């Protein structure tokens, strides 16, 4: 019978061989965590390699994603569709095995990791989703949602602030099915951490409300197994299992040192490792008996079959709940979604309310929350300002498991990265709110959502200098422009209740990436539109007000500046000028339209163009051209009432008129 150490050594060999072949990578972490991984995957992890998307599988997250060959080796050895040839293509163009684990490449990779701290935070989101989904769907005698979220993390993850935010929240919520195994090897890329990270991690996590298991030998299978079993038995608190390991275990000259952290071991050292471990096989060769010891297909099929039986009984007893569960796990909209959403948009247009768009957003949340019970909301301690809650919001807590809202506290980064985990888990469409300025704290989580192409809705209010007296520390100036620059991000800045409703609808429907929605603090006027114009909002930019014949000039605006553009257009029309007003609530979507549509909105023949937005001018030149003008703000704001700020910085109809007349000569 193959020994446990030999099973773990297969991970070590594949990891050092793949890194060496690529001449790039991180061999130390997978070699150090191999024993931890062998025990978890062979004794505890409930998964099916033949069906990586099985609803009730345990989730495994490698937070210290630089050790990516660990998860690639695990997936290959246990029977996922990841071949030895895929491992040989580690870090190569177009492979399933990129430098860090990336969601959507190799089956079984639950999330993209690498930016340290975000993996554990994604895992917290997954555990939140598991708890809420179980609370909403499980019934007496029928437990169809019952799985754990396991995460490996290292010293670097624990230094990143986002892991502290997320771990504090996890303890508060009592996420008892979250188990983190800490690879405590005392080494980061700069060497021994004693000079920059000497805190007592266990005591910190006890203070967060976690169950902490100390003194685990990360290279002793029995010690690891006992610790994980103890962690599983604690269901009221998340668990941290502190495993003392040696980075690069098995390497005589580089083990325990930073030398094996982020560089290939080298052929000579690899030969010594093979001798040290007793692994007498050529590179990328794994004996059949080792494969047999790892093969998880039969065990996984049996586990899923057992769940299938439980689910069949549940479906027979609760057919409507089962149908809803399946719809939500597949991420599909209700059958009558188009009718419901269009009905809401039309009703909003008919109501013609003059509201701050943050108020319009709250109305949309309430309306769509009734239509889509999968909406899982949250806020970074600003619900009364962001208006992210509605009457149907039910906060999740230690005691309440069937909630649909998370009080994230003042944790913008953790909120956003946890939203990513909620979306990846399935069953929920997460939305989270804060002031637009504080998107800066969360920026990398937004980038990760876009990179993974997942449906997350980031709600940002107080979107400009229009928030007023709080001053430049809170006044978003450059944020909208830079968020638009993130590839695959869809950024909405609606001007009234109707555009807000359309923005929410489009964001909820989008399956291939996240959306940001920027809303105003101040009240904005309702804009009259035809049915055709309402439909055109979805195209990102459209003609809101027009003239007969070819325009003399075009004014382009977004959000709170649409009203200013309209006032300027009316005054110019009274002077005999032919003016078109274009509302562009989403430049990302407008840029994706075909050339004919873009020309119909912004005809090339009309060179006199002015863009108006209360933010930096970057990005607007491609719409107004070298001969056009941009009314924006390329400085920080000031502390003053909003109306004074808009006048001071030139966001007035008079200034827009002046700029249009400049372009006309």
XYZ file of C-alpha atoms in Angstrom:
665
model
C 0.000 0.000 0.000
C 1.309 3.433 -0.937
C 2.312 5.464 2.099
C 0.822 8.855 2.848
C 4.230 10.450 2.549
C 4.679 8.963 -0.922
C 1.286 10.367 -1.964
C 2.389 13.789 -0.717
C 5.754 13.424 -2.451
C 3.921 13.145 -5.779
C 2.798 16.748 -5.220
C 6.329 17.789 -4.381
C 7.802 16.116 -7.450
C 5.217 17.455 -9.884
C 5.536 20.943 -8.409
C 9.310 21.182 -8.592
C 9.359 19.582 -12.059
C 6.756 21.957 -13.496
C 8.457 25.020 -12.038
C 11.802 23.842 -13.346
C 10.422 23.204 -16.850
C 8.815 26.645 -16.923
C 11.979 28.146 -15.390
C 9.562 30.213 -13.344
C 7.322 29.763 -10.336
C 7.146 29.030 -6.633
C 8.162 25.490 -5.653
C 8.584 26.068 -1.927
C 4.943 26.496 -0.916
C 3.506 23.381 -2.593
C 6.404 21.292 -1.295
C 5.753 22.592 2.202
C 1.964 22.169 2.094
C 1.913 18.778 0.372
C 1.216 16.772 3.537
C -1.572 19.135 4.592
C -3.128 18.850 1.144
C -2.865 15.053 1.038
C -4.753 14.655 4.305
C -7.425 17.222 3.477
C -8.126 15.955 -0.032
C -7.999 12.248 0.741
C -9.691 12.201 4.146
C -12.043 15.168 4.279
C -12.745 17.046 1.050
C -16.154 16.145 -0.358
C -15.857 16.611 -4.129
C -16.348 14.793 -7.411
C -13.617 15.134 -10.057
C -16.106 14.025 -12.721
C -18.449 16.905 -11.847
C -16.510 19.947 -10.598
C -19.755 21.969 -10.417
C -21.678 19.630 -8.110
C -23.796 21.984 -6.022
C -23.007 20.550 -2.575
C -19.280 20.010 -2.994
C -16.868 21.343 -0.435
C -15.068 24.446 -1.664
C -11.282 24.542 -1.582
C -9.424 27.846 -1.900
C -5.657 28.230 -2.204
C -5.325 31.746 -0.826
C -1.531 31.748 -1.142
C -2.019 31.292 -4.857
C 1.635 31.686 -5.792
C 1.870 28.026 -4.761
C -0.384 27.181 -7.701
C 1.354 23.929 -8.557
C -0.134 22.545 -5.352
C -3.688 22.833 -6.644
C -2.756 21.808 -10.181
C -1.070 18.687 -8.810
C -4.080 17.923 -6.618
C -6.516 18.289 -9.482
C -4.409 16.128 -11.785
C -3.737 13.384 -9.249
C -7.312 13.110 -7.971
C -8.795 12.734 -11.436
C -9.950 16.103 -12.746
C -9.683 16.916 -16.434
C -6.148 18.239 -16.073
C -3.567 16.099 -17.798
C 0.151 15.637 -17.251
C 0.618 17.580 -20.483
C -1.303 20.459 -18.906
C 1.151 20.402 -15.994
C 4.042 20.480 -18.440
C 2.535 23.669 -19.885
C 2.660 25.426 -16.512
C 2.887 29.204 -16.966
C 2.753 28.975 -20.762
C 0.516 30.911 -23.142
C -3.014 29.534 -23.411
C -2.535 26.732 -20.882
C -4.961 25.557 -18.208
C -2.179 26.085 -15.678
C -1.323 29.793 -15.512
C 1.119 31.181 -12.987
C -1.573 31.713 -10.378
C -4.827 29.746 -10.150
C -7.367 31.432 -12.403
C -11.080 30.762 -12.295
C -12.388 29.337 -15.559
C -9.141 27.760 -16.759
C -8.720 24.437 -14.953
C -11.778 22.547 -13.670
C -11.851 22.559 -9.887
C -10.260 25.972 -9.415
C -12.937 27.768 -7.399
C -11.493 31.277 -7.550
C -8.586 33.300 -8.892
C -5.980 33.791 -6.191
C -2.577 35.364 -5.941
C -3.161 38.864 -4.589
C -2.616 37.777 -1.005
C -5.475 37.953 1.468
C -8.203 37.867 -1.125
C -8.449 34.075 -1.239
C -9.347 33.824 2.442
C -11.796 36.672 1.910
C -13.368 34.894 -1.074
C -13.666 31.865 1.195
C -15.495 33.937 3.797
C -17.927 34.949 1.059
C -18.404 31.316 0.061
C -19.105 30.387 3.673
C -21.616 33.239 3.935
C -23.342 31.924 0.814
C -23.411 28.357 2.161
C -24.927 29.495 5.456
C -27.580 31.670 3.812
C -28.449 29.130 1.122
C -28.861 26.417 3.743
C -31.043 28.732 5.816
C -33.246 29.579 2.863
C -33.643 26.098 1.348
C -33.048 23.352 3.911
C -36.163 21.985 5.578
C -36.775 19.589 8.459
C -35.518 16.186 7.403
C -34.071 17.569 4.180
C -30.549 18.993 4.215
C -29.463 19.682 0.639
C -26.965 22.454 1.411
C -24.377 21.176 3.847
C -20.734 21.621 2.907
C -17.516 23.119 4.187
C -15.242 25.783 2.800
C -11.561 24.971 3.252
C -8.789 27.458 2.634
C -5.018 27.248 2.703
C -3.252 30.496 3.575
C 0.213 31.620 4.473
C 2.073 34.290 6.382
C 1.672 36.780 3.540
C -2.110 36.387 3.498
C -2.214 37.115 7.219
C -0.180 40.295 6.808
C -2.589 41.749 4.260
C -5.209 43.905 5.931
C -8.105 42.463 3.944
C -7.635 39.086 5.643
C -8.068 40.782 9.008
C -11.239 42.542 7.847
C -12.691 39.302 6.533
C -11.629 37.116 9.438
C -13.129 39.542 11.941
C -16.431 39.408 10.053
C -16.323 35.613 9.790
C -15.962 35.300 13.555
C -18.797 37.736 14.170
C -21.104 35.804 11.844
C -20.168 32.450 13.367
C -19.242 30.811 10.063
C -18.655 27.375 11.564
C -18.181 25.610 8.246
C -15.162 27.707 7.327
C -11.859 25.963 8.077
C -8.529 27.643 7.345
C -5.253 25.747 7.400
C -2.373 28.141 8.064
C 0.923 27.187 6.452
C 3.129 28.646 9.182
C 6.552 28.293 7.568
C 7.944 31.606 8.845
C 9.271 32.564 5.385
C 8.272 35.141 2.783
C 10.171 36.264 -0.298
C 12.412 38.606 1.712
C 13.425 35.897 4.178
C 12.467 35.028 7.751
C 9.412 36.957 8.907
C 10.727 37.400 12.450
C 11.780 40.937 11.640
C 8.390 42.076 10.356
C 5.674 39.663 11.498
C 6.150 38.360 15.019
C 2.618 38.647 16.389
C 0.728 35.750 17.967
C -1.605 34.873 15.089
C -3.556 32.361 17.168
C -4.431 34.888 19.840
C -5.451 37.375 17.166
C -7.856 34.852 15.683
C -9.191 33.884 19.099
C -9.977 37.571 19.579
C -11.873 37.490 16.263
C -14.021 34.695 17.673
C -12.362 31.819 15.847
C -11.665 28.300 17.093
C -7.864 28.026 16.974
C -5.973 24.734 16.926
C -2.302 25.047 17.881
C 0.735 22.821 17.659
C -0.002 20.916 14.472
C 2.976 19.302 12.742
C 2.299 20.150 9.121
C 4.362 17.179 7.970
C 2.693 14.562 10.163
C -0.475 13.103 8.637
C -1.916 11.936 11.940
C -1.456 15.343 13.537
C -3.076 17.089 10.568
C -5.969 14.620 10.431
C -6.757 14.992 14.120
C -6.684 18.787 13.837
C -9.018 18.945 10.833
C -11.423 16.523 12.526
C -11.414 18.761 15.593
C -12.080 21.794 13.402
C -15.021 20.070 11.717
C -16.535 19.264 15.097
C -16.721 22.986 15.970
C -19.769 24.258 14.095
C -20.369 27.562 15.875
C -17.069 29.216 14.996
C -14.731 29.272 12.020
C -11.532 27.359 12.679
C -7.877 28.206 12.147
C -5.538 25.207 12.100
C -1.956 26.371 12.628
C 0.352 23.949 10.828
C 4.074 24.357 11.380
C 5.801 23.501 8.108
C 9.108 23.792 6.296
C 8.989 25.658 3.006
C 10.554 23.557 0.263
C 10.319 20.402 2.401
C 12.725 17.797 1.046
C 15.218 20.229 -0.415
C 18.546 19.732 1.411
C 20.045 23.130 0.591
C 17.029 25.375 -0.003
C 14.365 23.950 2.295
C 13.385 26.334 5.081
C 14.854 29.285 3.197
C 13.477 32.046 0.984
C 15.665 30.700 -1.819
C 12.902 28.228 -2.735
C 10.039 30.689 -2.416
C 9.881 32.144 -5.924
C 12.586 30.512 -8.022
C 13.166 27.071 -9.570
C 15.286 24.774 -7.429
C 17.692 23.973 -10.260
C 18.531 20.577 -11.723
C 21.235 19.760 -9.188
C 19.014 20.531 -6.198
C 16.082 18.627 -7.709
C 18.311 15.557 -8.007
C 19.123 15.894 -4.306
C 15.417 16.274 -3.462
C 14.611 13.056 -5.324
C 17.263 11.275 -3.299
C 16.119 12.861 -0.024
C 12.481 11.894 -0.605
C 13.210 8.516 -2.115
C 11.373 9.526 -5.279
C 13.228 7.622 -7.945
C 11.109 8.587 -10.921
C 11.792 10.731 -13.952
C 10.286 14.228 -14.227
C 6.489 14.188 -14.543
C 6.336 10.417 -13.996
C 3.935 9.197 -11.306
C 3.665 5.445 -10.640
C 0.303 3.757 -11.167
C 0.033 2.801 -7.510
C 0.422 6.459 -6.521
C -2.287 7.482 -8.979
C -4.494 4.752 -7.500
C -3.936 6.130 -4.013
C -4.991 9.580 -5.166
C -7.904 8.697 -7.461
C -10.991 10.480 -6.130
C -13.460 9.630 -8.901
C -15.131 6.587 -7.283
C -15.374 8.247 -3.881
C -16.653 11.452 -5.469
C -19.263 9.658 -7.565
C -20.518 7.839 -4.464
C -20.746 11.092 -2.498
C -22.692 12.824 -5.243
C -24.963 9.805 -5.709
C -25.808 9.860 -1.997
C -26.620 13.573 -2.277
C -28.709 12.909 -5.393
C -30.863 10.553 -3.338
C -31.356 13.159 -0.637
C -32.126 15.781 -3.239
C -34.697 13.542 -4.944
C -36.517 13.166 -1.628
C -36.357 16.927 -1.097
C -37.674 17.559 -4.594
C -40.582 15.214 -4.026
C -41.469 16.909 -0.739
C -40.803 20.506 -1.856
C -41.009 20.693 -5.673
C -41.359 24.477 -5.850
C -38.363 25.053 -3.589
C -36.325 22.552 -5.600
C -37.151 24.312 -8.866
C -36.154 27.649 -7.346
C -32.945 26.152 -5.934
C -31.930 24.813 -9.342
C -32.735 28.117 -11.079
C -30.646 30.051 -8.640
C -27.697 27.674 -8.669
C -27.656 27.846 -12.463
C -27.733 31.647 -12.331
C -30.834 31.905 -14.504
C -33.413 34.699 -14.367
C -37.081 33.866 -13.632
C -39.179 32.902 -16.655
C -41.196 36.132 -16.409
C -38.177 38.369 -15.796
C -38.527 40.447 -18.973
C -42.159 41.192 -18.225
C -41.448 42.100 -14.604
C -38.350 44.223 -15.222
C -39.799 46.095 -18.197
C -42.956 46.692 -16.216
C -40.924 48.263 -13.438
C -38.949 50.472 -15.831
C -42.128 51.682 -17.513
C -43.793 52.347 -14.163
C -40.740 54.332 -13.094
C -40.923 56.413 -16.246
C -44.615 57.038 -15.711
C -44.073 58.137 -12.095
C -41.621 60.814 -13.335
C -40.163 61.454 -9.885
C -37.425 63.991 -9.236
C -35.155 62.061 -6.867
C -31.527 61.656 -5.973
C -30.396 58.633 -7.910
C -29.384 56.957 -4.632
C -33.107 57.099 -3.788
C -33.919 55.764 -7.236
C -31.436 52.961 -6.587
C -33.168 52.049 -3.339
C -36.494 51.837 -5.157
C -34.887 49.530 -7.710
C -33.380 47.354 -4.971
C -36.800 47.010 -3.344
C -38.542 46.203 -6.614
C -35.966 43.735 -7.883
C -35.454 42.209 -4.448
C -39.066 41.041 -4.579
C -38.552 39.598 -8.063
C -35.127 38.052 -7.366
C -34.769 36.417 -3.939
C -31.182 35.560 -4.898
C -30.147 39.173 -4.375
C -27.733 39.236 -1.424
C -27.131 42.798 -0.325
C -24.639 44.446 1.915
C -23.118 47.741 2.900
C -19.895 48.994 4.438
C -21.655 50.673 7.381
C -23.400 53.347 5.302
C -26.823 51.842 4.701
C -28.642 54.966 5.807
C -26.655 57.015 3.283
C -26.233 54.488 0.496
C -29.881 53.424 0.882
C -28.837 49.834 0.220
C -31.499 48.287 2.471
C -35.230 47.963 1.891
C -38.187 46.555 3.800
C -37.417 43.047 2.557
C -33.797 43.099 3.763
C -33.073 40.488 6.428
C -29.595 40.739 7.965
C -27.567 37.563 8.276
C -26.068 37.018 11.725
C -24.684 34.351 14.001
C -28.254 33.439 14.919
C -30.032 34.215 11.624
C -29.039 31.932 8.764
C -31.733 32.703 6.177
C -30.843 36.358 5.685
C -30.345 38.212 2.420
C -28.269 41.119 3.699
C -24.842 41.424 5.339
C -23.792 44.262 7.612
C -20.166 44.297 6.479
C -19.126 47.076 8.825
C -16.410 49.520 7.802
C -14.705 46.906 5.619
C -14.946 48.034 1.983
C -12.211 45.728 0.690
C -13.484 42.685 2.561
C -17.044 43.417 1.439
C -16.027 43.484 -2.200
C -13.791 40.399 -2.093
C -16.407 38.499 -0.074
C -18.989 39.460 -2.701
C -16.747 37.748 -5.228
C -16.822 34.616 -3.084
C -20.610 34.777 -2.758
C -20.980 35.041 -6.529
C -18.527 32.181 -7.138
C -20.334 29.923 -4.692
C -23.584 30.203 -6.612
C -27.180 30.761 -5.607
C -26.840 34.498 -5.059
C -26.314 37.727 -6.969
C -24.407 39.949 -4.543
C -24.571 43.717 -4.362
C -22.610 45.869 -1.958
C -22.625 49.593 -1.311
C -20.385 52.364 -0.070
C -19.416 55.906 -1.078
C -17.768 56.079 -4.499
C -14.614 57.502 -2.931
C -14.142 54.330 -0.903
C -14.041 52.157 -3.986
C -10.348 53.003 -3.682
C -10.052 50.720 -0.660
C -11.620 47.878 -2.639
C -10.029 48.420 -6.039
C -8.188 45.118 -6.368
C -11.292 43.092 -5.523
C -13.158 44.897 -8.305
C -10.359 44.079 -10.695
C -10.530 40.427 -9.638
C -14.292 40.341 -10.281
C -13.703 41.679 -13.779
C -10.852 39.244 -14.370
C -13.016 36.292 -13.292
C -16.014 37.519 -15.320
C -18.432 37.098 -12.428
C -21.716 38.830 -11.700
C -21.141 41.264 -8.830
C -22.928 44.600 -8.426
C -20.894 47.370 -6.807
C -23.148 50.223 -5.701
C -21.521 53.619 -5.164
C -23.335 56.719 -3.946
C -22.213 60.293 -3.290
C -20.631 60.168 -6.711
C -18.984 63.571 -7.131
C -18.363 66.999 -5.620
C -22.153 67.010 -5.363
C -21.894 65.421 -1.907
C -20.839 68.848 -0.692
C -19.596 69.820 2.717
C -17.688 66.624 3.564
C -15.035 68.030 1.269
C -12.337 66.638 -1.019
C -11.534 63.621 1.171
C -14.973 62.264 0.301
C -15.617 63.878 -3.086
C -15.019 61.429 -5.918
C -13.198 63.115 -8.781
C -11.068 60.510 -10.568
C -12.869 57.324 -9.457
C -15.484 57.020 -12.210
C -12.888 57.476 -14.936
C -10.466 54.945 -13.487
C -13.182 52.362 -12.881
C -14.147 52.672 -16.540
C -10.561 51.761 -17.385
C -10.770 48.291 -15.780
C -11.138 45.728 -18.579
C -14.521 43.968 -18.540
C -15.999 46.387 -15.979
C -19.370 47.930 -16.826
C -19.738 51.371 -15.243
C -23.123 53.119 -14.997
C -23.697 56.734 -14.018
C -27.440 57.303 -14.478
C -29.089 60.715 -14.578
C -32.526 59.958 -13.136
C -34.907 57.276 -11.885
C -35.400 55.698 -15.304
C -31.729 55.360 -16.157
C -31.177 54.028 -12.630
C -33.802 51.333 -13.168
C -32.250 50.361 -16.495
C -28.765 50.278 -14.946
C -29.949 47.907 -12.236
C -31.730 45.731 -14.786
C -28.688 45.471 -17.039
C -26.339 44.788 -14.140
C -28.572 42.026 -12.788
C -28.807 40.411 -16.210
C -25.098 40.541 -16.995
C -23.483 37.121 -16.635
C -19.988 37.768 -17.941
C -18.683 40.398 -15.567
C -19.292 42.897 -12.766
C -20.973 46.284 -12.856
C -20.402 49.515 -10.959
C -23.316 51.896 -10.467
C -22.690 55.497 -9.415
C -25.530 57.388 -7.776
C -25.944 60.985 -6.650
C -26.541 62.316 -3.190
C -28.502 65.307 -4.516
C -31.912 65.326 -6.193
C -32.012 65.209 -10.009
C -34.825 66.053 -12.424
C -36.756 63.405 -14.336
C -36.052 63.413 -18.072
C -38.850 62.853 -20.579
C -38.266 59.986 -23.010
C -40.035 57.969 -25.666
C -40.208 54.186 -25.540
C -37.429 54.062 -28.128
C -35.197 56.251 -25.991
C -35.814 54.069 -22.923
C -34.793 51.014 -24.940
C -31.676 52.843 -26.146
C -30.432 53.444 -22.587
C -29.155 49.858 -22.648
C -26.784 50.854 -25.448
C -24.822 53.014 -23.048
C -25.344 56.290 -24.911
C -28.315 57.703 -26.805
C -29.900 60.890 -28.061
C -31.899 62.357 -25.196
C -32.887 65.656 -26.850
C -32.520 66.537 -30.504
C -33.098 69.164 -33.139
C -34.364 69.191 -36.713
C -31.698 68.287 -39.248
C -27.999 68.087 -38.569
C -27.003 69.538 -35.195
C -24.700 72.513 -34.970
C -23.261 71.073 -31.770
C -23.586 68.062 -29.472
C -23.519 68.190 -25.690
C -22.624 64.871 -24.029
C -23.262 64.420 -20.322
C -23.802 61.838 -17.595
C -25.491 61.663 -14.233
C -26.182 64.899 -12.401
C -24.802 66.963 -15.276
C -27.585 65.951 -17.687
C -29.845 68.603 -16.207
C -27.157 71.228 -16.807
C -26.719 70.025 -20.395
C -30.452 70.218 -21.004
C -30.663 73.757 -19.641
C -27.740 74.827 -21.818
C -29.305 73.221 -24.895
C -32.594 75.020 -24.350
C -30.843 78.381 -24.027
C -28.768 77.763 -27.156
C -31.854 76.651 -29.064
C -33.518 79.924 -28.104
C -30.551 81.663 -29.729
C -31.188 79.790 -32.959
C -28.590 77.052 -32.528
C -29.425 73.428 -33.371
C -28.310 71.347 -30.391
C -28.323 67.619 -29.632
C -28.018 66.325 -26.074
C -26.553 62.853 -25.669
C -26.883 61.012 -22.386
C -24.057 58.529 -21.937
C -24.706 56.618 -18.705
C -22.303 53.806 -19.643
C -19.303 54.522 -21.864
C -18.143 50.896 -21.665
C -21.331 49.641 -23.291
C -21.523 52.504 -25.788
C -18.023 51.678 -27.000
C -19.174 48.101 -27.705
C -21.939 49.205 -30.089
C -21.404 48.857 -33.810
C -19.999 51.735 -35.815
C -23.356 52.555 -37.409
C -25.050 53.078 -34.054
C -22.199 55.160 -32.644
C -22.299 57.310 -35.794
C -26.057 57.777 -35.427
C -25.535 59.189 -31.927
C -22.275 61.079 -32.516
C -22.083 61.827 -36.263
C -18.535 62.497 -37.399
C -19.690 65.516 -39.396
C -20.543 67.367 -36.173
C -17.191 68.469 -34.824
C -18.551 70.965 -32.290
C -18.903 68.830 -29.178
C -18.815 69.460 -25.444
C -18.724 66.768 -22.745
C -19.901 67.573 -19.221
C -19.121 65.404 -16.200
C -18.269 66.312 -12.619
C -15.035 64.358 -12.656
C -11.645 64.314 -14.321
C -11.583 65.077 -18.032
C -9.562 61.947 -18.867
C -11.452 59.729 -21.274
C -13.764 62.298 -22.828
C -11.427 63.413 -25.618
C -12.261 60.340 -27.680
C -15.879 61.544 -27.813
C -15.370 65.288 -28.339
C -12.208 65.168 -30.462
C -9.352 67.654 -30.528
C -11.702 70.485 -31.490
C -14.157 69.829 -28.668
C -14.314 70.932 -25.066
C -14.666 69.063 -21.772
C -16.278 70.646 -18.731
C -14.757 68.639 -15.889
C -12.639 68.934 -12.786
C -8.948 68.064 -12.829
C -8.261 69.174 -9.281
C -9.559 67.993 -5.938
C -12.785 69.490 -4.652
C -13.513 71.826 -1.772
C -15.674 71.774 1.336
C -18.825 73.774 0.568
C -22.519 73.332 -0.202
C -23.045 71.460 -3.499
C -24.603 74.381 -5.370
C -21.598 76.559 -4.562
C -19.191 73.840 -5.639
C -20.909 73.337 -8.983
C -20.806 77.061 -9.664
C -17.186 77.371 -8.516
C -15.984 74.553 -10.761
C -17.966 75.658 -13.789
C -20.764 73.116 -13.795
C -23.378 75.625 -14.885
C -25.493 76.042 -17.980
C -23.759 79.358 -18.626
C -20.326 77.758 -18.727
C -21.520 74.940 -20.961
C -23.055 77.492 -23.318
C -19.748 79.340 -23.410
C -17.855 76.161 -24.276
C -20.311 75.272 -27.044
C -19.978 78.731 -28.532
C -16.178 78.392 -28.425
C -16.394 75.203 -30.482
C -18.722 76.884 -32.990
C -16.376 79.828 -33.471
